[in-house]
Short mmCIF file of C-alpha atoms in Angstrom, two decimals:
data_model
loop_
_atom_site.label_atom_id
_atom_site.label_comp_id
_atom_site.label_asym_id
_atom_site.label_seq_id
_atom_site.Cartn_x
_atom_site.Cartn_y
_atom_site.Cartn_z
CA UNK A 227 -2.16 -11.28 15.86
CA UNK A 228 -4.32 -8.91 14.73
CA UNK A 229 -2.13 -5.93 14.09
CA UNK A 230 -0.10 -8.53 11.44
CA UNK A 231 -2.60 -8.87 9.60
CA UNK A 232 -3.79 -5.61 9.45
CA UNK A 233 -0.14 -4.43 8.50
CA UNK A 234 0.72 -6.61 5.71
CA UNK A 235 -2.21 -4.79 3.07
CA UNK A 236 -0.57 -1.92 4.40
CA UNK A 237 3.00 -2.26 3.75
CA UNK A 238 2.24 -4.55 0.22
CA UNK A 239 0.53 -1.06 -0.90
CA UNK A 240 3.08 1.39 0.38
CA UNK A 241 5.17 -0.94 -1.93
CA UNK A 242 3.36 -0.84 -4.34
CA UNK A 243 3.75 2.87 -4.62
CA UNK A 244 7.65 2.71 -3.95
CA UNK A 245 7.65 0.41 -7.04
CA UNK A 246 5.10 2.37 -9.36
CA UNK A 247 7.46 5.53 -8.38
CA UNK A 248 10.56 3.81 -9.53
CA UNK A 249 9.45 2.53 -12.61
CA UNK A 250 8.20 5.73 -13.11
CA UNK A 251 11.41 7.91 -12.66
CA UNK A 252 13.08 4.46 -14.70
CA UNK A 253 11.06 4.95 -17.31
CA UNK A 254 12.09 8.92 -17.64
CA UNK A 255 15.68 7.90 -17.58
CA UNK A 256 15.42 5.69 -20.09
CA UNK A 257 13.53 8.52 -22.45
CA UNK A 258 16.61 10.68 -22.12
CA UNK A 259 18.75 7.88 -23.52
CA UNK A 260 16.64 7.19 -26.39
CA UNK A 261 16.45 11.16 -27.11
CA UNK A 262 20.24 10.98 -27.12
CA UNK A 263 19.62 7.69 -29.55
CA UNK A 264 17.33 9.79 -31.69
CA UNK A 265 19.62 12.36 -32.45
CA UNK A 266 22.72 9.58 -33.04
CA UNK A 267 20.58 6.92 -34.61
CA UNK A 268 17.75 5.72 -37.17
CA UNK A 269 15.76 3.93 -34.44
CA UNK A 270 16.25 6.32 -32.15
CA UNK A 271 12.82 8.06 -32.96
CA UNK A 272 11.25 5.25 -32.87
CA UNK A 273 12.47 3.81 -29.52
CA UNK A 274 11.85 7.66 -27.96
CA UNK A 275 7.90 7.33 -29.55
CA UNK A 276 7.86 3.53 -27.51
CA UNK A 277 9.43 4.97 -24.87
CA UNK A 278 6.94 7.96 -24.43
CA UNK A 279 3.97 5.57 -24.58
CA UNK A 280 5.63 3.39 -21.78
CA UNK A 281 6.39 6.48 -19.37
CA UNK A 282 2.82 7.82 -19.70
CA UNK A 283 1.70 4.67 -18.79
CA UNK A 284 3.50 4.11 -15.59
CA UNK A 285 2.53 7.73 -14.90
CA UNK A 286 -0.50 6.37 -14.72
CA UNK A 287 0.35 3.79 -12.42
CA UNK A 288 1.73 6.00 -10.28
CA UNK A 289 -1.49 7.53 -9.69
CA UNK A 290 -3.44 4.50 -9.31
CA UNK A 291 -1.07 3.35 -6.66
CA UNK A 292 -1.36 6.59 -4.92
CA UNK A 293 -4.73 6.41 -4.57
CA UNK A 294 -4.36 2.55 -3.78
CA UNK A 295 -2.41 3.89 -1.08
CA UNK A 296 -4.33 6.04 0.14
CA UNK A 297 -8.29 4.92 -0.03
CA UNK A 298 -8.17 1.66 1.72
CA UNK A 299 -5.81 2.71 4.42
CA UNK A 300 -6.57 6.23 5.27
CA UNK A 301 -3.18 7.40 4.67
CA UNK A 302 -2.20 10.79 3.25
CA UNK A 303 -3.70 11.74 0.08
CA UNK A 304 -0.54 13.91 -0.71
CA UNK A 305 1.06 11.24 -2.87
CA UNK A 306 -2.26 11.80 -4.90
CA UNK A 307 -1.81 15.22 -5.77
CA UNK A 308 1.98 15.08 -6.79
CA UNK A 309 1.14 11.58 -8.84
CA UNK A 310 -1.66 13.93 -10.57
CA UNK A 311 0.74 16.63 -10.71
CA UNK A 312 3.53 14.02 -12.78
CA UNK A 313 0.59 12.87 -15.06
CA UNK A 314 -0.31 16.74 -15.77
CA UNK A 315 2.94 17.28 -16.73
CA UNK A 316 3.74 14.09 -18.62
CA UNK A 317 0.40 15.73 -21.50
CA UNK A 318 1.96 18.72 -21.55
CA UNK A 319 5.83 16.85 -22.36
CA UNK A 320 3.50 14.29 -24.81
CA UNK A 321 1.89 17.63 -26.46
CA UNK A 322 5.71 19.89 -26.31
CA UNK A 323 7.44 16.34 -28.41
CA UNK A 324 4.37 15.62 -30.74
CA UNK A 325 4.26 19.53 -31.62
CA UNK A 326 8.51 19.23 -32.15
CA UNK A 327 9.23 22.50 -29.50
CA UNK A 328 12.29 20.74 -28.04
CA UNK A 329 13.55 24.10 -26.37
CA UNK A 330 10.42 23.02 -23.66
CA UNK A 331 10.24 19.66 -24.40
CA UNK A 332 13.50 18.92 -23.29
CA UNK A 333 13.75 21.24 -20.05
CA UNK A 334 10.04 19.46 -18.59
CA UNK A 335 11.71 16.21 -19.46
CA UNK A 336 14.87 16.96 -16.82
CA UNK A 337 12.48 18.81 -14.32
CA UNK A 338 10.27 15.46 -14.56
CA UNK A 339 13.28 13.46 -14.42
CA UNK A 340 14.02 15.75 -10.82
CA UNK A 341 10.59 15.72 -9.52
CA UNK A 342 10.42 12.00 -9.97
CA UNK A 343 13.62 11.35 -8.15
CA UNK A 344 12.92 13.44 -5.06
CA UNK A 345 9.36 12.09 -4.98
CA UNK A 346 10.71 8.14 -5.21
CA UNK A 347 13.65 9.35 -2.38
CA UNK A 348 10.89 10.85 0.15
CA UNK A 349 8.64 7.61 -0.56
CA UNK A 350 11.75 5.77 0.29
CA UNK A 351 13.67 7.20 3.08
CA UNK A 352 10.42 8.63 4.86
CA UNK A 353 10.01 7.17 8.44
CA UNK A 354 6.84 5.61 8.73
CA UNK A 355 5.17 5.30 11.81
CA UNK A 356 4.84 1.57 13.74
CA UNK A 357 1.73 0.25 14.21
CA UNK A 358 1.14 -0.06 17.92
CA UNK A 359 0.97 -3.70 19.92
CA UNK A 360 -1.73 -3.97 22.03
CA UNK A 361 -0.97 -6.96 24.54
#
């Protein structure tokens, strides 16, 4: 009886990371469309300034779920590093737009779009070990 309830804090915060990653690489996705809207649209620039505040923001989430993740239940602190990695990168793509050097901005934006998806696929489809039942 034990072991459930040790478990469930375990598994709700390895969820929580599996979300904060999604919403994360979501929230990239979505700032390619609205670049596409900004060059198409009046609003676009607008809805790619919103958009840019939004994905910082659940970079940000990402790394408070990683370490979440990681404090309380003494799991790897790897997720930690690559969430700190995404938020190092996500200044430098803030700094690269606000400056206007779209021949970078745009490049970090699909290599962040990349790193995001592989890091929300190995969050997902990693095995993870099952805690043991002691009789």
């Amino acid at each position: 009886m034990a072991a459930q309830t040790t478990a469930a804090p375990t598994t709700t915060r390895a969820t929580f990371l599996q979300v904060a990653i999604a919403l994360q690489t979501l929230t990239i996705f979505l700032q390619a469309v609205s670049a596409g809207l900004l060059l198409s649209t009046s609003y676009g620039e607008t809805l790619h300034s919103a958009g840019a505040r939004v994905m910082y923001a659940a970079t940000m989430l990402y790394v408070l779920a990683a370490i979440l993740a990681w404090r309380p239940g003494g799991g790897s602190p790897r997720p930690i590093l690559y969430s700190s990695g995404f938020l190092v990168l996500a200044s430098v793509q803030v700094v690269l737009g606000v400056t206007h050097h779209p021949a970078l901005h745009v490049p970090l934006g699909v290599l962040m779009f990349g790193l995001s998806l592989l890091a929300l696929g190995q969050v997902l489809f990693t095995t993870r070990p099952q805690p043991s039942r002691e009789a």
